[in-house]
Short mmCIF file of C-alpha atoms in Angstrom, two decimals:
data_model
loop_
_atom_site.label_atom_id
_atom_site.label_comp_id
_atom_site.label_asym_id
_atom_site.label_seq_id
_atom_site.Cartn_x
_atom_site.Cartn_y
_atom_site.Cartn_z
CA UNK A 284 195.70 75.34 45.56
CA UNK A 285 196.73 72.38 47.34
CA UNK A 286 194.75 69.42 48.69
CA UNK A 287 194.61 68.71 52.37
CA UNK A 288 197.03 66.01 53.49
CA UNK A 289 194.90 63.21 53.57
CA UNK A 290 195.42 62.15 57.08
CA UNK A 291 193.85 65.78 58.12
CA UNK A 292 190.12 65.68 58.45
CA UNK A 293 188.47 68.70 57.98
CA UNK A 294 186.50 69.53 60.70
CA UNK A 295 183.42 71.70 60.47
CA UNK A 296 181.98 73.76 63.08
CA UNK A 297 178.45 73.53 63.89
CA UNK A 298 176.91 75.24 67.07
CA UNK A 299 176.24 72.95 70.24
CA UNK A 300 173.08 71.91 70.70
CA UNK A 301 171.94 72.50 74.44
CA UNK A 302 170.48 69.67 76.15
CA UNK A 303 166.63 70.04 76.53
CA UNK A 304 165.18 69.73 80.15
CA UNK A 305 163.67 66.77 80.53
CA UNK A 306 160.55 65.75 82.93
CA UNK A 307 161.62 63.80 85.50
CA UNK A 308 161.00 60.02 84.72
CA UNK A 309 158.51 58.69 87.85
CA UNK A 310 159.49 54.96 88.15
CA UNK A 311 157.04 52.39 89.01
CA UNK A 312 159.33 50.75 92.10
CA UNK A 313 159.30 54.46 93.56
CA UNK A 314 155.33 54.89 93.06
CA UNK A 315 155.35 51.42 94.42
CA UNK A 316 157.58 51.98 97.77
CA UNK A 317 155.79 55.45 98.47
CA UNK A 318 152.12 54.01 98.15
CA UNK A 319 153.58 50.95 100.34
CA UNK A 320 155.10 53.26 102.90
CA UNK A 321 152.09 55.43 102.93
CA UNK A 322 149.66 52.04 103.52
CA UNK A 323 152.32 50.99 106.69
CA UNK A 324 151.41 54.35 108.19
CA UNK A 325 148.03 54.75 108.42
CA UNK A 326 147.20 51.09 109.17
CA UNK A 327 149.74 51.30 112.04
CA UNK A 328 147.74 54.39 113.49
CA UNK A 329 144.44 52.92 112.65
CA UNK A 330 145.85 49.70 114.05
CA UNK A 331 147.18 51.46 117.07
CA UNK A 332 143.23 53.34 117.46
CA UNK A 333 141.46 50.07 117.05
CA UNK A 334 143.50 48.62 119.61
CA UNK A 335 143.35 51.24 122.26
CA UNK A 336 139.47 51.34 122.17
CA UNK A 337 138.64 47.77 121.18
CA UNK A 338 141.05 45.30 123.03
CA UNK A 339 139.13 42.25 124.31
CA UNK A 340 140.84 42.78 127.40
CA UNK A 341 139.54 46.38 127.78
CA UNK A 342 142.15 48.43 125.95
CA UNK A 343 144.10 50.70 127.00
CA UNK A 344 141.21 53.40 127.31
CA UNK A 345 139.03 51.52 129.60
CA UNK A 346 142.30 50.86 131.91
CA UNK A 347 143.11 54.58 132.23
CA UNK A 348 139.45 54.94 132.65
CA UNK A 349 139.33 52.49 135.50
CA UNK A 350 142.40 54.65 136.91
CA UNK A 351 140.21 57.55 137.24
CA UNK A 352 137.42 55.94 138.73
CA UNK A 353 140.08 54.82 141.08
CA UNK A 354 141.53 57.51 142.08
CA UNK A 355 138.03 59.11 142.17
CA UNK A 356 137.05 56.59 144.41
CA UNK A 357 140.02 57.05 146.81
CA UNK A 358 138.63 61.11 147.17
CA UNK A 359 135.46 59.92 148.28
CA UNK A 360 136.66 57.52 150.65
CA UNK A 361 139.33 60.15 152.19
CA UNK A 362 137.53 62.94 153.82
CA UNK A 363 139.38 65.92 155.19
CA UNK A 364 138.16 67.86 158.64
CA UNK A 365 134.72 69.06 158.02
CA UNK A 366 133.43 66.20 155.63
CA UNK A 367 130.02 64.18 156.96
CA UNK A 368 130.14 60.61 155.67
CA UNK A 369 128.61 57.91 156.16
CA UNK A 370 130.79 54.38 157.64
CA UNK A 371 129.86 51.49 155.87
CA UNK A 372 131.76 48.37 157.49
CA UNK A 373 131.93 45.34 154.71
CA UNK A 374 134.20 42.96 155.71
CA UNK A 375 134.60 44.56 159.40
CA UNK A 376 136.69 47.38 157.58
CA UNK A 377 134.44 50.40 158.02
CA UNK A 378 134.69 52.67 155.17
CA UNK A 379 134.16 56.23 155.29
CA UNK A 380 132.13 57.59 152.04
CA UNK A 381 131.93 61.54 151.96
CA UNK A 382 128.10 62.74 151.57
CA UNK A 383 126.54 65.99 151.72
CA UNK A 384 126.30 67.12 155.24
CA UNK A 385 122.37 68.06 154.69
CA UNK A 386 121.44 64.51 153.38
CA UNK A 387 120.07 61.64 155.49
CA UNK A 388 122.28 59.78 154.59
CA UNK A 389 124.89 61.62 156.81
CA UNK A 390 125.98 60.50 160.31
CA UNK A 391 129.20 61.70 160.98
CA UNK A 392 131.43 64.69 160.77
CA UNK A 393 134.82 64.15 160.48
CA UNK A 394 136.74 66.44 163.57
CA UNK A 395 140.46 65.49 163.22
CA UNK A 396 142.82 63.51 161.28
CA UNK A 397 145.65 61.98 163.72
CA UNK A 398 148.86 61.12 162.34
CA UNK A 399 150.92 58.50 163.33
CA UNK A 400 150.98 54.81 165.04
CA UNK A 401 147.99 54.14 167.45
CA UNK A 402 146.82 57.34 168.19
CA UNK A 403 143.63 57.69 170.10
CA UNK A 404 140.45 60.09 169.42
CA UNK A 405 139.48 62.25 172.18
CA UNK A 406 136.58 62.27 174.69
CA UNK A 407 134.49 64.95 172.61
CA UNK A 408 134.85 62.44 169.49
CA UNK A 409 131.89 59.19 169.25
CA UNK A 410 133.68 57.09 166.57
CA UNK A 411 137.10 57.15 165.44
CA UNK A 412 138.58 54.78 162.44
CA UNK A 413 142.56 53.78 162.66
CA UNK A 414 144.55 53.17 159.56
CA UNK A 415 147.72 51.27 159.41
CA UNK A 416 149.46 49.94 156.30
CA UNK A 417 152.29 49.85 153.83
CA UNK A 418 150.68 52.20 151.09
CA UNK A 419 149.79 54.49 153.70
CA UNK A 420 150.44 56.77 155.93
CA UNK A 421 149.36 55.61 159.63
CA UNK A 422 146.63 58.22 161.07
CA UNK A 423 143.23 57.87 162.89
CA UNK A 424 140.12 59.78 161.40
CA UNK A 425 137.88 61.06 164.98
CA UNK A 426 133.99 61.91 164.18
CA UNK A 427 131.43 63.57 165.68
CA UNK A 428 127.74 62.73 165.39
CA UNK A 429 125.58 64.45 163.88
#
């Protein structure tokens, strides 16, 4: 037997070792960004809440609350044929306010709703109210008494 050249290395075969799963590694910085991301969020919606009920100015909920009463207003100022109200006249701008017809408080019944510039109420009508604007359509509101 013969010795191995000696610029051959013998090489010996062992079996390959398979890589063991390992846990995923958590870093700090990513703990760190998710917690920070997770703090912008909910103080921007608790910001935003705070805000909308809270603003020194009345917030955002107190302005669409003041909408509604507006708008609520505006129905019981606007009576349709059939309504009794009641003319208030501050200013010398007489307002109609819608009341029940069976209250004392009632002293007109609204007959007809005339559209259009200067229109005139009938004879069979005792008070008639003529609006005129930009906002608005012109039309004159004709009451009975009651």
């Amino acid at each position: 037997m013969s010795a191995p050249p000696p610029y051959q290395h013998q090489q010996q075969h062992q079996p390959m070792r398979q890589p063991q799963p390992q846990p995923p590694q958590r870093s700090v910085l990513r703990g760190l960004i998710t917690a920070l991301v997770m703090l912008a969020v909910f103080g921007g919606v608790g910001w935003y809440v705070w805000d909308y009920n809270t603003d020194p100015n009345g917030g955002k909920a107190k302005k669409e609350a003041d909408r509604v009463a507006r708008v609520e207003e505006a129905k019981e100022h606007n009576p349709k044929v059939g309504d009794c109200v009641k003319v208030q006249d501050p200013h010398g701008k007489p307002v109609p306010t819608i009341v029940d017809c069976g209250s004392p408080e009632a002293e007109y019944k609204t007959g007809a709703i005339l559209y259009g510039p200067d229109k005139k109420c009938g004879a069979e009508y005792q008070y008639g109210i003529q609006y005129s604007g930009r906002r608005t359509v012109d039309h004159t509101m004709c009451f009975t008494k009651l």
